[in-house]
Tab-separated table of C-alpha atoms and ligand atoms in Angstrom:
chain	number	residue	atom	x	y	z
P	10	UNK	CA	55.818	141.057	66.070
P	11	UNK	CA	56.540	142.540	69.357
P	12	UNK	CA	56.507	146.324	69.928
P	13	UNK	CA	56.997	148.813	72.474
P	14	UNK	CA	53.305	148.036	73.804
P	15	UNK	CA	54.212	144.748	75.342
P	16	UNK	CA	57.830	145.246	76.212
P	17	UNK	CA	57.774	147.937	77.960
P	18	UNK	CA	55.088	149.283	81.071
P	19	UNK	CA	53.016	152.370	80.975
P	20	UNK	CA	56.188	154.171	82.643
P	21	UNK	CA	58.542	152.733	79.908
P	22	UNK	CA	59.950	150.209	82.158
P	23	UNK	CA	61.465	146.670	80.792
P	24	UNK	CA	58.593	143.773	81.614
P	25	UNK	CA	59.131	141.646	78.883
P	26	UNK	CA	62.121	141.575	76.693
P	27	UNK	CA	61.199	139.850	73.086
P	28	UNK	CA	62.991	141.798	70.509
P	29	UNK	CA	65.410	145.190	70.021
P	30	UNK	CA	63.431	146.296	67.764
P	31	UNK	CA	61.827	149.220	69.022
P	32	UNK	CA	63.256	149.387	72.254
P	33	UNK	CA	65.223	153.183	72.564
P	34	UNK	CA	69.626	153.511	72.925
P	35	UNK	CA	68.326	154.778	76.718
P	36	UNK	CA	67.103	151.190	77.464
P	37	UNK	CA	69.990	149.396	75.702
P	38	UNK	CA	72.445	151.619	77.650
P	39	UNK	CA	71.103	150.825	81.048
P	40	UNK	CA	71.331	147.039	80.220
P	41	UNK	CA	74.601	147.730	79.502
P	42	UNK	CA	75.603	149.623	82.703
P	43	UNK	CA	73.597	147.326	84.964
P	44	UNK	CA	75.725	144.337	82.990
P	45	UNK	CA	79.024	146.451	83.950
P	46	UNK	CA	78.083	146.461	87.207
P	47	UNK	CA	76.920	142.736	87.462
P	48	UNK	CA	80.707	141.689	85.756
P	49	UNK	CA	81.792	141.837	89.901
P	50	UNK	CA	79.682	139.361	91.266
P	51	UNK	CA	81.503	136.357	88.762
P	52	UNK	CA	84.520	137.612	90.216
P	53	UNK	CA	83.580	137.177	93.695
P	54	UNK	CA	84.450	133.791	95.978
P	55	UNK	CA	80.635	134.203	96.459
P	56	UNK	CA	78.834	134.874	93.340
P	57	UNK	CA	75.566	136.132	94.653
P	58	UNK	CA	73.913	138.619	95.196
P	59	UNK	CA	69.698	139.103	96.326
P	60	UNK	CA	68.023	140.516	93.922
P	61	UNK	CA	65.864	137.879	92.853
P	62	UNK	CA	65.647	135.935	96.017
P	63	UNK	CA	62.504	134.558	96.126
P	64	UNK	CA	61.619	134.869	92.356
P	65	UNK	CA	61.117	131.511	90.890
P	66	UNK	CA	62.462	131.331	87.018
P	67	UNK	CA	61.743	128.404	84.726
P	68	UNK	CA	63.947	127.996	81.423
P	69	UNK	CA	61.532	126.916	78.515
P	70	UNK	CA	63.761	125.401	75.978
P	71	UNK	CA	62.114	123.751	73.125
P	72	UNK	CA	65.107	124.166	70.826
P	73	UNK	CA	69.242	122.621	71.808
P	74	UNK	CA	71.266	125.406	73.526
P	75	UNK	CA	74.318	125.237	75.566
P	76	UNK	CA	75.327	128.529	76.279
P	77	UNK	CA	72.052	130.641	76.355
P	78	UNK	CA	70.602	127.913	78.671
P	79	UNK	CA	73.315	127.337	80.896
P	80	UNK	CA	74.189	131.174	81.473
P	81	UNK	CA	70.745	132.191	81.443
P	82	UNK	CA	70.754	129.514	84.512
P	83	UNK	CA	74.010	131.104	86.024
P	84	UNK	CA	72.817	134.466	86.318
P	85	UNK	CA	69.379	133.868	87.926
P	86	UNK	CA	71.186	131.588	90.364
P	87	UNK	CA	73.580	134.715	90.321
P	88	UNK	CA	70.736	136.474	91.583
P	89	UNK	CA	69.303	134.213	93.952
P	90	UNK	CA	66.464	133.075	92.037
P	91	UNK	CA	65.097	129.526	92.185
P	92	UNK	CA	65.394	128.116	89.015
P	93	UNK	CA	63.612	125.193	86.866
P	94	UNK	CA	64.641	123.608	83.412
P	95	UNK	CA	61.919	121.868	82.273
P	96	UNK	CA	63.563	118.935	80.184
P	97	UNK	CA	60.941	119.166	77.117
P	98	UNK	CA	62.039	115.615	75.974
P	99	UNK	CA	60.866	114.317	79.351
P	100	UNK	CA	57.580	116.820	79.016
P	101	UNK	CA	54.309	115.945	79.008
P	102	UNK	CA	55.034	118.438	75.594
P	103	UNK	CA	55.744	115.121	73.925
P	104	UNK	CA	52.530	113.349	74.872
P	105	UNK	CA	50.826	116.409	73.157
P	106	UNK	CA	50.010	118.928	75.736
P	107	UNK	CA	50.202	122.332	73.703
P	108	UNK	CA	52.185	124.873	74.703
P	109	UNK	CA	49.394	126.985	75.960
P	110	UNK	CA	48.305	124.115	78.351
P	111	UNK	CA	52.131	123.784	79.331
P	112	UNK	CA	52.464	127.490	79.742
P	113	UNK	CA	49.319	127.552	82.106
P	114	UNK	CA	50.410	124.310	84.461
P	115	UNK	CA	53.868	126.205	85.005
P	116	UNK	CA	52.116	129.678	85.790
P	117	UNK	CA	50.352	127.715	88.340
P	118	UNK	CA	53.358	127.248	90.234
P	119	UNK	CA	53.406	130.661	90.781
P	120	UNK	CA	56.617	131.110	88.072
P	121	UNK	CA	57.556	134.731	88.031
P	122	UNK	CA	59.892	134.636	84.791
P	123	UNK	CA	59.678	132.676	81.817
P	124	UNK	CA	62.895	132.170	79.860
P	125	UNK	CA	61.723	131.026	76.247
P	126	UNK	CA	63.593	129.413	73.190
P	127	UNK	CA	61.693	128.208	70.521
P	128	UNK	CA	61.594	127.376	67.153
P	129	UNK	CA	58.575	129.004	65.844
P	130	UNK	CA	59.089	133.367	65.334
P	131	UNK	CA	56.909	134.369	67.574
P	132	UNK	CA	55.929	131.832	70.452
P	133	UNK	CA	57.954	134.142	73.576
P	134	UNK	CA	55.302	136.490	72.523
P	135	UNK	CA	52.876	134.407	72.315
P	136	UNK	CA	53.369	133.572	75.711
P	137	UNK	CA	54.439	136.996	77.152
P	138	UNK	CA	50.738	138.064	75.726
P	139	UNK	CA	49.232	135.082	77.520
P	140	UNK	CA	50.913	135.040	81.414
P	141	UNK	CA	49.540	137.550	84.076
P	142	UNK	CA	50.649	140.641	84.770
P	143	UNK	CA	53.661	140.109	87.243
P	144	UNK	CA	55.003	137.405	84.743
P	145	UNK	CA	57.788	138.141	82.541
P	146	UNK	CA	59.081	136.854	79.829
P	147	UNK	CA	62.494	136.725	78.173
P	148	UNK	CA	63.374	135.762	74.466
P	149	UNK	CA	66.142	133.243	74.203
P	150	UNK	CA	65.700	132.973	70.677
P	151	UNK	CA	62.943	132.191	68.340
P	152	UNK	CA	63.383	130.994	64.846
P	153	UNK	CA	64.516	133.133	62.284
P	154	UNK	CA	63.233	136.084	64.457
P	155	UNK	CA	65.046	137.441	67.321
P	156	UNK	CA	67.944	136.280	69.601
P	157	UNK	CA	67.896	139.999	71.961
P	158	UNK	CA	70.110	138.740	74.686
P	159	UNK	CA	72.956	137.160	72.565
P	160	UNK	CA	73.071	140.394	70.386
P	161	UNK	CA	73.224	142.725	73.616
P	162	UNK	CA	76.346	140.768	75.147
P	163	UNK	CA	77.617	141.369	71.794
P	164	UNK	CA	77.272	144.849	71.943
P	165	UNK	CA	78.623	144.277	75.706
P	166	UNK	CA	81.293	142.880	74.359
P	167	UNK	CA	82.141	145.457	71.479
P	168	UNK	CA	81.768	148.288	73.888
P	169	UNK	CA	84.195	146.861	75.762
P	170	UNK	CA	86.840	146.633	73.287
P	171	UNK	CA	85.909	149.412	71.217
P	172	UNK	CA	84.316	152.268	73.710
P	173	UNK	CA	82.455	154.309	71.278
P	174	UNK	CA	79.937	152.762	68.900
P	175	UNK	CA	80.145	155.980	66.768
P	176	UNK	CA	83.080	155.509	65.015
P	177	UNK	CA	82.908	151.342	64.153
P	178	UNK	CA	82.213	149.655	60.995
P	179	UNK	CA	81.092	146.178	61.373
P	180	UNK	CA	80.809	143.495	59.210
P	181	UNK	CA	78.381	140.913	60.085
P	182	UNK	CA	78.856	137.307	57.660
P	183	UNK	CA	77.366	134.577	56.427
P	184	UNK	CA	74.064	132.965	56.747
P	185	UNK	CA	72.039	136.165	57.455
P	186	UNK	CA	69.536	134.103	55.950
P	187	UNK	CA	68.157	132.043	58.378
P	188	UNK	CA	69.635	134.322	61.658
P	189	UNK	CA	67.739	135.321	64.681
P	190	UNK	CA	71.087	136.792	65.393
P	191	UNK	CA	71.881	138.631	63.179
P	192	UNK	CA	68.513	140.871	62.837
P	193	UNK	CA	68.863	141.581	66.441
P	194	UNK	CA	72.354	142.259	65.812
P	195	UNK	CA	71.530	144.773	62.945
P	196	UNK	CA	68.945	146.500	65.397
P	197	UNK	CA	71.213	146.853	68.071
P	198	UNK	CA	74.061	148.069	66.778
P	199	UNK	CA	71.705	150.835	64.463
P	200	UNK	CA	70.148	152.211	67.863
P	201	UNK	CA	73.543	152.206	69.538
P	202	UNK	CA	74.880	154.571	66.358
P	203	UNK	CA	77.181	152.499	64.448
P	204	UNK	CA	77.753	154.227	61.316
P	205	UNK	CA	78.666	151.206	59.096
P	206	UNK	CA	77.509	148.271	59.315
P	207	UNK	CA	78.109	145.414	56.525
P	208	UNK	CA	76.664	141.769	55.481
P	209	UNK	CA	78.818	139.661	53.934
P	210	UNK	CA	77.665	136.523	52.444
P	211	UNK	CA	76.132	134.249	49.339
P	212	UNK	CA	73.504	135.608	47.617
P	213	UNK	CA	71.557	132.791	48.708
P	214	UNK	CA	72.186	133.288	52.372
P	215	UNK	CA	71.663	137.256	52.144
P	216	UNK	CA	67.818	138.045	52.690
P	217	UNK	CA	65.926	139.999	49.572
P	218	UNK	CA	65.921	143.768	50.399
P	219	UNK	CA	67.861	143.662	53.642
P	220	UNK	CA	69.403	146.891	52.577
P	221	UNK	CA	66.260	148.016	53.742
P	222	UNK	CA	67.515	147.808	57.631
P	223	UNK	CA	70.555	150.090	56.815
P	224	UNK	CA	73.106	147.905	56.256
P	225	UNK	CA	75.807	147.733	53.080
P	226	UNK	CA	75.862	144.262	51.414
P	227	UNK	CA	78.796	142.122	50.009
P	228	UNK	CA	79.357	139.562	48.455
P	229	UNK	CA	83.214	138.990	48.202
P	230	UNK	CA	84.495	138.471	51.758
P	231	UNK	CA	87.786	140.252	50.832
P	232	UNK	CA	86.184	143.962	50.011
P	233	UNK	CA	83.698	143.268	53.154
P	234	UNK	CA	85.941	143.040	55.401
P	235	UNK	CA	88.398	145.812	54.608
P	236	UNK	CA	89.377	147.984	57.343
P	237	UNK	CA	86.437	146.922	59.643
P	238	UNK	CA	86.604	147.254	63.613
P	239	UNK	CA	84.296	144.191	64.090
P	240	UNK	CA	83.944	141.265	62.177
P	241	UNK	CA	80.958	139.215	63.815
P	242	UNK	CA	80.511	135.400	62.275
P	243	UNK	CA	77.203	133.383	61.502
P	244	UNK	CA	77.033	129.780	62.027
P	245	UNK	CA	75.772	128.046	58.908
P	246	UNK	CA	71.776	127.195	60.008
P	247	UNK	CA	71.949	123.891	58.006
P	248	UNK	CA	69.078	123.188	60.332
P	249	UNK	CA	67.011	125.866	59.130
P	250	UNK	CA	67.572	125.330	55.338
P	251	UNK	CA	64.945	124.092	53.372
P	252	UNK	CA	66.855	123.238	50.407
P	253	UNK	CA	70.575	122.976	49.390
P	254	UNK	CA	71.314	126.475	49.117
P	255	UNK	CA	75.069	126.017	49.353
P	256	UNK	CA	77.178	123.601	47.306
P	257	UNK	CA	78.987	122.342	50.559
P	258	UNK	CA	80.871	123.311	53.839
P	259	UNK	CA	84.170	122.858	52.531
P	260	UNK	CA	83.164	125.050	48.987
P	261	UNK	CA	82.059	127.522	51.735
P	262	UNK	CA	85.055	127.473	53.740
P	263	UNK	CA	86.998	127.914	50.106
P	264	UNK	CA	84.645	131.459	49.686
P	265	UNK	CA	83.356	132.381	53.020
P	266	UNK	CA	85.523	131.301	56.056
P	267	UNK	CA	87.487	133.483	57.989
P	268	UNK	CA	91.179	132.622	57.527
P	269	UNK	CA	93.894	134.721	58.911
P	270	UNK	CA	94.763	135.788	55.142
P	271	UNK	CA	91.337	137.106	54.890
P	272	UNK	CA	91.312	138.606	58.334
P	273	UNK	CA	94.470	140.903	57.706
P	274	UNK	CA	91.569	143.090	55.547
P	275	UNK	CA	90.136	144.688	58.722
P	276	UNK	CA	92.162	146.201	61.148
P	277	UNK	CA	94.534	145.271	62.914
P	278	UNK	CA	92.723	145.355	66.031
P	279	UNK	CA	89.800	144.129	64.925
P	280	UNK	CA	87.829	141.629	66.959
P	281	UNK	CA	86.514	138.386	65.709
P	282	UNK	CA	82.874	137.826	66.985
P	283	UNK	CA	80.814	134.573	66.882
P	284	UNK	CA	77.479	133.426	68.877
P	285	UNK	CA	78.661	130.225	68.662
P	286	UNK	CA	78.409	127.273	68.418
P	287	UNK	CA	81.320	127.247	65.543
P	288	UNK	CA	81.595	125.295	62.450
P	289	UNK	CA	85.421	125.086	62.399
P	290	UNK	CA	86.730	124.535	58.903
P	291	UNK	CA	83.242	125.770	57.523
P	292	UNK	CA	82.503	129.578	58.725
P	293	UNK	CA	86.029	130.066	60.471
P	294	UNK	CA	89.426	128.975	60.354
P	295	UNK	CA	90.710	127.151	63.937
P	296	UNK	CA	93.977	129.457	63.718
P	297	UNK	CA	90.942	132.658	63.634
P	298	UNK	CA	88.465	131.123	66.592
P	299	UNK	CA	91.135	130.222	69.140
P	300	UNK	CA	93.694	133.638	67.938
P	301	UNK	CA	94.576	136.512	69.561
P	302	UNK	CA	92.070	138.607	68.111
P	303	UNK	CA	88.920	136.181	68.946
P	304	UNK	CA	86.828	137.227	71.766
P	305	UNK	CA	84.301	134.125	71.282
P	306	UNK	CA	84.846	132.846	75.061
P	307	UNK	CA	84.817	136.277	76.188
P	308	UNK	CA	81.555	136.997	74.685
P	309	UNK	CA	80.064	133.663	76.805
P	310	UNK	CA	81.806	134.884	80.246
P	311	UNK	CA	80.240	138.337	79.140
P	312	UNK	CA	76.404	136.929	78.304
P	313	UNK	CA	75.715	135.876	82.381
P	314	UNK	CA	76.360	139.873	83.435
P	315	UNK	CA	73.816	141.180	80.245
P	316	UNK	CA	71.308	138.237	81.113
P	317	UNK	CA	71.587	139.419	85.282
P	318	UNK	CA	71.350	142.639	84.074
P	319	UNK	CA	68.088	142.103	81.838
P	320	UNK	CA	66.548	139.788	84.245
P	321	UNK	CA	66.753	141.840	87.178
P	322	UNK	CA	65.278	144.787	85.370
P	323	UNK	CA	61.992	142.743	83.756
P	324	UNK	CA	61.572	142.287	87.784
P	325	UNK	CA	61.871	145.714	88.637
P	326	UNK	CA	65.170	145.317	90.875
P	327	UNK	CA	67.858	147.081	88.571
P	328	UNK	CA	67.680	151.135	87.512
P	329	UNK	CA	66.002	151.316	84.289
P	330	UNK	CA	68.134	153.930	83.306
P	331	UNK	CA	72.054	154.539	83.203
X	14	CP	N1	74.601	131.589	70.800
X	14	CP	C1	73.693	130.648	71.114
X	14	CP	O1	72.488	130.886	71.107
X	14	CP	O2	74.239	129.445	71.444
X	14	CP	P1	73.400	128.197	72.023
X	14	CP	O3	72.554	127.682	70.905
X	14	CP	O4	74.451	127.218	72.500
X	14	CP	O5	72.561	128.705	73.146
């Protein structure tokens, strides 16, 4: 998978951005300031600002997506950039053009930025290693892999609530199994210095020897969550499951979901977290996702500053460091 070799230029600058791992704190930091300073322009009767006028960017979505689509959208028309969706339904993708040969018709309209979800691990690479050199290429989430964009508006949104990453625990749960989220997550929040950082879950939805990336495992929700800062929820990826690995959503909900009982184990200031889209009743309890301590909405709002932010530095028109 993707390493420091394609993501970065020979001066360490952003060109593609595919995965956290790898990338150093410096790098997530700046994404972080630039995304500060890019929270303005949504405020603004006039939500634009230049720096990627005349940059054409075409959203590649092979997979469903409502937020990462429509904000990746927002913030390059929050930059100024012309933007395409191709509808893949519609594509000539269907008729069996591969994505190579779809890739290559696109680049010929002189695209300067693909944005790429997909359900194969691997294919935003695939395609960052195939474009020309002023092409760039953002991950919006492929399979199982990586989801880099969601997990830094997460940690946009943490540092907002929380300041200092060095003194958090964090319990990330559910279905780490099958989550491009949460292994970004688990990245970001390591190079960031988070001291603790927990999964929670089933054995069956907890990957074999993911203590390897750092993390403490659980698997009663009660002693997971106690006295954490963060709790961040996975949606159940029934999509992604090969078999039944779970007797059903409502025997989950009985173990797993976040009820306000079970959420009076962290702190009392603790923020609920999820990517979305939510499984109410399954991974969370309405009364949690639409309380006082959710941020859920304000992690959407937050994702069109991080995705200006890491857009405009893949094009070399936002400091590359803070
Ligand atoms: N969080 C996330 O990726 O949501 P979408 O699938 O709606 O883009």
């Amino acid at each position: 998978m993707a390493n420091d070799s394609i993501q970065l230029d020979s001066q360490g600058r952003l060109k593609h951005f595919l995965t956290i791992e790898h990338l150093p704190k410096s790098l997530l930091t700046a994404i972080l300031d630039n995304a500060e300073r890019f929270t303005v322009v949504g405020d603004r009767a006039v939500k634009k600002v230049p720096l990627l006028r005349g940059k054409t960017v075409v959203n590649l979505f092979f997979e469903p997506s409502t937020r990462t689509r429509t904000t990746f959208e927002l913030a390059a028309k929050r930059l100024s950039a012309d933007v395409m969706n191709l509808n893949i339904e519609a594509s000539a993708a269907k008729k069996g053009e591969s994505l190579a040969d779809t890739l290559r018709t696109l680049e010929a309209m002189q695209t300067d930025m693909f944005v790429v979800r997909h359900h194969e691990s691997g294919a935003p690479e695939f395609i960052a290693r195939q474009v020309g050199p002023e092409v760039s290429v953002i991950n919006a989430g492929d399979g199982r892999h990586a989801h880099p964009t969601q997990a830094m508006l997460d940690m946009f949104t943490i540092r907002r609530y929380k300041r200092d990453f060095t003194r958090l625990k964090v319990a990330i749960v559910g279905d780490v199994a099958h989550s491009r989220v949460a292994r970004s997550e688990i990245h970001a929040l390591t190079t960031l210095g988070v001291p603790e950082i927990r999964v929670v879950g089933p054995k069956t939805l907890l990957p074999r020897g993911i203590e390897a990336m750092g993390v403490d495992v659980h698997h009663s929700l009660e002693t997971g969550l106690e006295g954490v800062d963060v709790v961040m929820m996975l949606r159940l990826q029934q999509e992604r499951m090969q078999s039944a690995l779970l007797p059903s959503g409502h025997e989950y909900f009985h173990t797993f979901g976040l009820t306000p009982a079970r959420l009076r184990r962290a702190k009392p200031d603790a923020i609920v977290m999820h990517p979305g889209p939510i499984n109410r009743g399954v991974e969370i309890d309405s009364a949690v996702a639409d309380g006082k301590q959710s941020v859920i909405l304000q992690q959407v709002t937050h994702g069109i500053a991080v995705r200006m932010a890491v857009m405009s530095m893949a094009m070399g028109t936002a400091a590359q460091a803070s």
